[in-house]
Amino acid sequence: MTSPSVFSTLAMPGVERLPIYEPGKPISEAARELGFPSGDVMVKLASNENALGPSPLAEEAMLAAAREMHRYPDGGAFHLRNALAEKFGVGPDMILLGNGSNELIELIGQVWLAPGRSMVISDSSFIVYRLVAAKLGATVLSVPMKNLTHDPDAMLAAIRPDTSLVFFANPNNPTGTMVDADTLDRFMEGVPDTAIVCFDEAYIELLEPAAQPDMIKHVRSGRPAIVLRTFSKAYGLAGLRIGYAIAAPEAVALLNRVRQPFNVNAMAQAAAIAALKDEAHVNRTRAVVRAGADYLMRELDRIGVPFVPSPANFMLVEVGDGKRVFDALMRHGVIARPVGGPYGLDRYLRVTIGTQEENEKFIAALHAVVNGGKEA
Ligand SMILES: Cc1ncc(COP(=O)(O)O)c(C=O)c1O
């Protein structure tokens, strides 16, 4: 019989010590843990998903694709890459699809990180950057933020000769803050040609088009930049796992060498092509998010809970003891996201902007938890 310890003794050095990503709790599991009769009574505002769900066009495309699921996907994602290339005015050889942008972050790490190299990020930025660096044995150079916002000058100053990557989430998760286009352009002027900047724009389509900083121009002009986008947020396809990178053909060719041949499934490709055609759904999503954000900010003011305004579909609320309030909200049937631990934001909770009904339930629960329901 095999001794169970062989799994550990043969594991690659360091694997046992790797940190684990903790996803937001699924509704069914949270309901079961709390003894709620069904998931229906709970609202999940923990993972920055789209309150409206997918576009009806994407749903139709998924149903049609279901009949073709005995076929392997197109490993080169020909049609989707062409659609994205046309949308952004770049060549199809500048587009790479991923199993969510999470996979792209990992692939980027596999190509450009290694022991002896470093990555620059902000203290309270998306945790997956740290996880990838840890897995690949690279050094993380973590830069303090200013007012919970990236500090581009400090990030520039942190870049060392061994720095191969800078990850810049804009808007940033979990703080929900954003750096404007002019500042980013100046930042790019200062980035040495020895480092690659990844602008992670997971939430960018939630801003009005005119307010979206154009970082793709840096890719087009040959600067060392990669832009990451996802279908998980504004397009409401988080469950399908599909995102994309826009980068120089040379960078895409390198990334193609480390990915699985069929990393993006056929249903996701079909849904994404349809979703791109449904601008109206993105516009509706944007309107629901903005109206929800306005409602939440008004109500948070009313109940006396400070918050960090955000152009994305989530915001930080300052509750004092994030973990305690998270647990208490769960008992009221609301799943938010604690952002202490590696994010270092113990005083805050992150809440996704949901439907009006979900937002109302969140406010009522928060009011009951922090004020015992009394007016502030
Ligand atoms: C900043 C940021 N980047 C990337 C992702 C990953 O998105 P996905 O893997 O679903 O495309 C998220 C998800 O929450 C995010 O907040």
Coordinates of C-alpha atoms and ligand atoms in Angstrom, one line a residue:
M1 CA 0.0 0.0 0.0
T2 CA 1.2 3.5 -0.8
S3 CA 2.1 5.5 2.2
P4 CA 0.1 8.8 2.1
S5 CA 3.3 10.7 2.9
V6 CA 4.7 10.0 -0.5
F7 CA 2.4 12.7 -1.9
S8 CA 4.1 15.2 0.4
T9 CA 7.6 13.9 0.2
L10 CA 7.6 13.9 -3.6
A11 CA 5.8 17.3 -3.9
M12 CA 7.9 20.1 -5.5
P13 CA 9.7 22.1 -2.9
G14 CA 7.5 24.9 -1.5
V15 CA 4.2 23.6 -2.9
E16 CA 2.8 22.9 0.6
R17 CA 3.5 26.5 1.7
L18 CA 1.8 28.1 -1.3
P19 CA -1.0 30.5 -0.4
I20 CA -4.5 29.5 -1.5
Y21 CA -7.0 31.8 -3.3
E22 CA -10.2 32.0 -1.2
P23 CA -13.1 32.5 -3.6
G24 CA -16.4 34.2 -2.5
K25 CA -18.7 31.6 -0.9
P26 CA -21.3 30.1 -3.3
I27 CA -24.9 30.8 -2.1
S28 CA -25.8 27.2 -1.6
E29 CA -22.9 26.5 0.7
A30 CA -23.4 29.6 2.7
A31 CA -27.1 28.8 3.1
R32 CA -26.3 25.3 4.2
E33 CA -23.7 26.4 6.8
L34 CA -26.1 28.9 8.3
G35 CA -29.1 26.5 8.3
F36 CA -31.1 28.6 5.9
P37 CA -33.8 26.4 4.2
S38 CA -32.6 27.3 0.7
G39 CA -30.2 29.6 -1.1
D40 CA -33.1 31.8 -2.3
V41 CA -33.1 33.8 0.9
M42 CA -29.5 34.8 0.6
V43 CA -28.0 37.4 -1.7
K44 CA -24.4 37.0 -2.9
L45 CA -22.5 40.3 -3.3
A46 CA -19.1 38.8 -2.9
S47 CA -17.6 38.2 -6.3
N48 CA -18.3 41.3 -8.4
E49 CA -20.5 39.4 -10.8
N50 CA -23.0 41.0 -13.2
A51 CA -26.3 41.6 -11.5
L52 CA -28.2 41.3 -14.8
G53 CA -26.7 37.9 -15.8
P54 CA -25.5 37.2 -19.3
S55 CA -26.8 38.9 -22.5
P56 CA -29.8 37.0 -24.0
L57 CA -27.8 36.8 -27.2
A58 CA -25.0 35.0 -25.3
E59 CA -27.6 32.6 -23.7
E60 CA -29.0 31.7 -27.2
A61 CA -25.4 31.1 -28.5
M62 CA -24.7 28.8 -25.5
L63 CA -27.8 26.8 -26.1
A64 CA -27.0 26.4 -29.8
A65 CA -23.4 25.5 -28.9
A66 CA -24.6 22.8 -26.4
R67 CA -25.4 20.6 -29.4
E68 CA -21.8 20.7 -30.6
M69 CA -20.2 19.8 -27.2
H70 CA -18.9 16.4 -28.6
R71 CA -16.4 18.5 -30.6
Y72 CA -13.2 20.0 -29.3
P73 CA -13.1 23.8 -29.3
D74 CA -11.2 25.8 -31.9
G75 CA -7.9 26.0 -30.1
G76 CA -7.0 29.1 -32.0
A77 CA -10.3 30.8 -31.3
F78 CA -10.3 32.1 -34.9
H79 CA -13.7 33.8 -35.0
L80 CA -13.5 35.4 -31.5
R81 CA -9.9 36.6 -32.1
N82 CA -11.0 38.2 -35.3
A83 CA -14.0 39.9 -33.7
L84 CA -11.9 41.3 -30.9
A85 CA -9.2 42.4 -33.4
E86 CA -11.8 44.3 -35.4
K87 CA -13.3 45.9 -32.3
F88 CA -9.9 47.2 -31.1
G89 CA -8.2 47.9 -34.5
V90 CA -5.4 45.5 -33.9
G91 CA -4.2 42.4 -35.7
P92 CA -5.7 39.0 -34.7
D93 CA -2.1 38.0 -33.8
M94 CA -2.3 40.6 -31.0
I95 CA -5.1 38.8 -29.2
L96 CA -4.8 35.8 -26.8
L97 CA -7.8 34.1 -25.2
G98 CA -7.6 32.7 -21.7
N99 CA -9.7 30.6 -19.3
G100 CA -10.6 33.8 -17.5
S101 CA -8.1 36.6 -17.2
N102 CA -6.9 34.7 -14.2
E103 CA -5.3 32.1 -16.6
L104 CA -3.7 34.9 -18.6
I105 CA -2.1 36.3 -15.4
E106 CA -0.7 32.9 -14.8
L107 CA 0.5 32.4 -18.4
I108 CA 2.2 35.9 -18.3
G109 CA 3.9 34.8 -15.1
Q110 CA 5.1 31.5 -16.7
V111 CA 6.7 33.4 -19.6
W112 CA 8.3 36.3 -17.7
L113 CA 8.7 35.4 -14.0
A114 CA 11.2 33.1 -12.3
P115 CA 13.4 33.0 -9.2
G116 CA 15.7 36.0 -9.4
R117 CA 13.1 38.2 -11.1
S118 CA 10.7 40.5 -9.5
M119 CA 7.2 41.8 -10.0
V120 CA 5.9 45.3 -8.9
I121 CA 2.3 45.6 -7.6
S122 CA 0.4 47.7 -5.1
D123 CA -0.1 46.6 -1.5
S124 CA -3.9 46.1 -1.8
S125 CA -4.2 44.9 -5.4
F126 CA -5.7 41.8 -6.9
I127 CA -4.4 38.8 -5.0
V128 CA -3.8 36.5 -8.0
Y129 CA -0.7 38.5 -8.9
R130 CA 0.9 37.5 -5.6
L131 CA -0.2 33.9 -5.9
V132 CA 1.4 33.5 -9.3
A133 CA 4.6 35.1 -8.2
A134 CA 4.8 32.8 -5.2
K135 CA 4.2 29.8 -7.4
L136 CA 7.0 30.8 -9.7
G137 CA 9.5 31.8 -7.0
A138 CA 9.6 35.4 -8.1
T139 CA 10.0 38.3 -5.7
V140 CA 7.0 40.6 -5.1
L141 CA 7.9 44.3 -4.7
S142 CA 4.7 45.6 -3.0
V143 CA 4.2 49.3 -3.1
P144 CA 2.1 51.3 -0.6
M145 CA -0.9 53.0 -2.0
K146 CA -2.0 56.6 -1.5
N147 CA -5.6 57.0 -0.3
L148 CA -6.2 53.4 -1.3
T149 CA -5.2 54.3 -4.9
H150 CA -2.2 53.1 -6.9
D151 CA 0.8 55.4 -6.5
P152 CA 2.3 55.4 -10.0
D153 CA 5.4 57.3 -9.0
A154 CA 6.1 55.0 -6.2
M155 CA 5.5 52.0 -8.5
L156 CA 8.0 53.4 -11.0
A157 CA 10.5 54.0 -8.3
A158 CA 10.1 50.4 -7.2
I159 CA 11.1 48.9 -10.6
R160 CA 14.5 47.3 -10.4
P161 CA 16.8 45.9 -13.0
D162 CA 15.4 42.4 -12.2
T163 CA 11.8 43.6 -12.5
S164 CA 10.2 41.9 -15.5
L165 CA 6.5 42.6 -14.7
V166 CA 4.4 45.4 -13.3
F167 CA 0.7 44.6 -12.6
F168 CA -1.6 47.6 -12.6
A169 CA -5.3 46.8 -12.0
N170 CA -7.4 49.8 -13.2
P171 CA -9.9 50.1 -11.6
N172 CA -8.2 48.2 -8.8
N173 CA -9.8 45.3 -7.0
P174 CA -10.5 45.3 -4.1
T175 CA -10.2 49.1 -3.5
G176 CA -12.4 50.1 -6.5
T177 CA -10.1 53.1 -7.1
M178 CA -8.8 54.3 -10.4
V179 CA -5.9 56.2 -12.0
D180 CA -6.7 58.6 -14.8
A181 CA -5.5 58.3 -18.4
D182 CA -3.1 61.3 -18.3
T183 CA -1.4 59.9 -15.2
L184 CA -1.1 56.5 -16.8
D185 CA 0.4 58.0 -20.0
R186 CA 3.0 59.8 -17.9
F187 CA 3.6 56.5 -16.0
M188 CA 4.2 54.7 -19.2
E189 CA 6.8 57.3 -20.3
G190 CA 8.8 56.5 -17.1
V191 CA 8.6 52.7 -17.5
P192 CA 12.0 51.3 -18.6
D193 CA 12.1 49.1 -21.7
T194 CA 13.4 46.3 -19.4
A195 CA 9.9 45.8 -17.7
I196 CA 6.5 44.9 -19.0
V197 CA 3.4 46.6 -17.7
C198 CA 0.1 44.6 -17.5
F199 CA -2.9 46.8 -17.3
D200 CA -5.6 44.6 -15.8
E201 CA -8.9 46.2 -17.0
A202 CA -11.4 43.6 -15.7
Y203 CA -13.9 46.3 -14.9
I204 CA -13.2 48.9 -17.6
E205 CA -16.4 48.4 -19.7
L206 CA -18.4 49.5 -16.7
L207 CA -17.2 53.0 -17.2
E208 CA -18.8 55.2 -19.9
P209 CA -16.7 54.7 -23.1
A210 CA -15.5 58.3 -23.0
A211 CA -14.1 57.8 -19.5
Q212 CA -12.2 54.6 -20.3
P213 CA -8.4 55.3 -20.4
D214 CA -7.0 54.0 -23.7
M215 CA -4.0 51.8 -22.7
I216 CA -4.3 49.8 -26.0
K217 CA -2.6 52.7 -27.7
H218 CA 0.6 51.8 -25.8
V219 CA 0.4 48.3 -27.1
R220 CA -0.1 49.6 -30.7
S221 CA 2.8 52.0 -30.4
G222 CA 5.2 49.2 -29.4
R223 CA 5.6 50.0 -25.7
P224 CA 6.1 47.1 -23.4
A225 CA 2.5 46.9 -22.3
I226 CA -0.2 44.2 -22.2
V227 CA -3.9 44.9 -21.7
L228 CA -6.0 42.3 -19.9
R229 CA -9.8 42.2 -20.3
T230 CA -12.5 39.7 -19.3
F231 CA -16.0 38.6 -20.2
S232 CA -16.7 37.9 -16.5
K233 CA -17.9 41.4 -15.4
A234 CA -19.7 43.7 -17.8
Y235 CA -20.5 40.8 -20.1
G236 CA -21.9 38.6 -17.3
L237 CA -20.1 35.4 -18.3
A238 CA -18.0 34.7 -15.2
G239 CA -19.1 31.0 -15.0
L240 CA -17.8 30.3 -18.5
R241 CA -14.2 31.5 -17.7
I242 CA -13.1 33.6 -20.6
G243 CA -10.8 36.6 -20.9
Y244 CA -8.3 38.0 -23.3
A245 CA -5.0 39.8 -23.6
I246 CA -4.1 42.5 -26.2
A247 CA -0.3 42.5 -26.7
A248 CA 2.4 42.7 -29.3
P249 CA 2.5 39.7 -31.7
E250 CA 5.8 38.7 -30.2
A251 CA 4.3 38.6 -26.7
V252 CA 1.2 36.7 -27.9
A253 CA 3.5 34.1 -29.7
L254 CA 5.4 33.5 -26.5
L255 CA 2.2 33.2 -24.4
N256 CA 0.8 30.7 -26.9
R257 CA 3.7 28.4 -26.2
V258 CA 2.8 28.0 -22.5
R259 CA -1.0 27.6 -22.8
Q260 CA -3.0 24.4 -23.1
P261 CA -4.1 23.8 -26.7
F262 CA -7.8 24.0 -25.8
N263 CA -7.7 26.4 -22.9
V264 CA -10.9 28.2 -23.8
N265 CA -14.0 26.0 -24.2
A266 CA -16.3 26.1 -27.2
M267 CA -19.3 27.3 -25.4
A268 CA -17.4 30.2 -23.9
Q269 CA -16.1 31.2 -27.4
A270 CA -19.6 31.1 -28.9
A271 CA -21.1 33.1 -26.0
A272 CA -18.3 35.7 -26.1
I273 CA -18.8 36.3 -29.9
A274 CA -22.5 36.8 -29.2
A275 CA -21.9 39.0 -26.2
L276 CA -19.7 41.3 -28.2
K277 CA -22.6 42.0 -30.5
D278 CA -24.9 43.0 -27.6
E279 CA -23.7 46.5 -26.8
A280 CA -27.2 47.2 -25.4
H281 CA -26.6 44.6 -22.6
V282 CA -23.4 46.2 -21.6
N283 CA -25.1 49.6 -21.6
R284 CA -28.0 48.2 -19.4
T285 CA -25.4 46.7 -17.1
R286 CA -23.6 50.0 -16.8
A287 CA -26.8 51.8 -16.1
V288 CA -27.8 49.3 -13.3
V289 CA -24.4 49.5 -11.8
R290 CA -24.4 53.3 -11.8
A291 CA -27.9 53.5 -10.4
G292 CA -27.0 50.9 -7.8
A293 CA -23.9 52.8 -6.8
D294 CA -25.8 56.0 -6.4
Y295 CA -28.4 54.3 -4.2
L296 CA -25.8 52.6 -2.1
M297 CA -23.8 55.8 -1.6
R298 CA -27.0 57.7 -0.6
E299 CA -28.0 55.0 1.8
L300 CA -24.5 54.5 3.3
D301 CA -24.5 58.3 4.0
R302 CA -27.9 58.0 5.7
I303 CA -26.9 55.1 8.0
G304 CA -23.5 56.7 8.7
V305 CA -21.2 54.1 7.1
P306 CA -18.2 55.6 5.2
F307 CA -17.4 54.1 1.8
V308 CA -14.8 54.5 -1.0
P309 CA -16.6 55.6 -4.2
S310 CA -15.8 53.4 -7.2
P311 CA -16.5 53.4 -11.0
A312 CA -16.6 49.6 -10.9
N313 CA -19.4 47.3 -9.8
F314 CA -18.2 47.0 -6.2
M315 CA -17.1 49.3 -3.4
L316 CA -15.4 49.2 -0.1
V317 CA -17.4 50.1 2.9
E318 CA -15.6 51.0 6.2
V319 CA -17.2 49.0 8.9
G320 CA -14.5 48.9 11.6
D321 CA -14.1 45.2 12.0
G322 CA -14.6 43.7 8.5
K323 CA -14.5 40.1 9.6
R324 CA -17.1 40.6 12.4
V325 CA -19.5 42.5 10.2
F326 CA -19.0 39.9 7.4
D327 CA -20.1 37.1 9.8
A328 CA -23.0 39.2 11.1
L329 CA -24.2 40.0 7.5
M330 CA -24.1 36.3 6.7
R331 CA -26.5 35.6 9.4
H332 CA -28.8 38.3 7.8
G333 CA -28.5 36.4 4.5
V334 CA -26.0 38.7 2.8
I335 CA -22.7 37.4 1.5
A336 CA -20.1 40.3 1.2
R337 CA -16.4 39.9 1.0
P338 CA -13.9 40.4 3.8
V339 CA -10.7 42.1 2.6
G340 CA -8.4 41.8 5.6
G341 CA -5.6 39.2 5.5
P342 CA -3.4 39.5 2.4
Y343 CA -5.3 42.6 1.2
G344 CA -4.5 44.4 4.6
L345 CA -7.9 46.1 4.6
D346 CA -9.3 44.8 7.9
R347 CA -11.5 47.8 8.6
Y348 CA -13.4 47.3 5.3
L349 CA -15.8 45.0 3.5
R350 CA -16.1 44.8 -0.2
V351 CA -19.6 44.7 -1.6
T352 CA -20.7 44.0 -5.1
I353 CA -23.4 46.3 -6.6
G354 CA -26.4 44.1 -7.2
T355 CA -30.0 44.5 -8.3
Q356 CA -32.0 47.1 -6.5
E357 CA -33.6 44.4 -4.4
E358 CA -30.2 43.0 -3.4
N359 CA -28.8 46.4 -2.6
E360 CA -31.8 47.2 -0.4
K361 CA -31.3 43.9 1.4
F362 CA -27.6 44.7 1.9
I363 CA -28.4 48.1 3.3
A364 CA -31.1 46.8 5.7
A365 CA -28.7 44.1 6.9
L366 CA -25.8 46.5 7.3
H367 CA -27.9 49.0 9.1
A368 CA -29.1 46.3 11.5
V369 CA -25.5 45.0 12.1
V370 CA -23.7 48.3 12.6
N371 CA -26.4 50.5 14.1
G372 CA -28.8 48.0 15.5
G373 CA -31.2 49.5 12.9
K374 CA -31.2 53.0 14.5
E375 CA -30.8 56.1 12.3
A376 CA -27.2 57.4 12.3
Ligands
LIG1 C1 -8.7 43.0 -11.2 C2 -9.2 41.6 -11.6 N1 -8.5 41.0 -12.5 C3 -8.8 39.8 -13.0 C4 -9.9 39.1 -12.5 C5 -10.2 37.7 -12.9 O1 -11.3 37.7 -13.7 P1 -11.6 36.4 -14.6 O2 -10.6 35.3 -14.4 O3 -13.0 36.0 -14.2 O4 -11.5 36.9 -16.0 C6 -10.7 39.7 -11.5 C7 -11.8 39.0 -10.9 O5 -12.4 39.4 -9.9 C8 -10.3 41.0 -11.1 O6 -11.0 41.7 -10.1

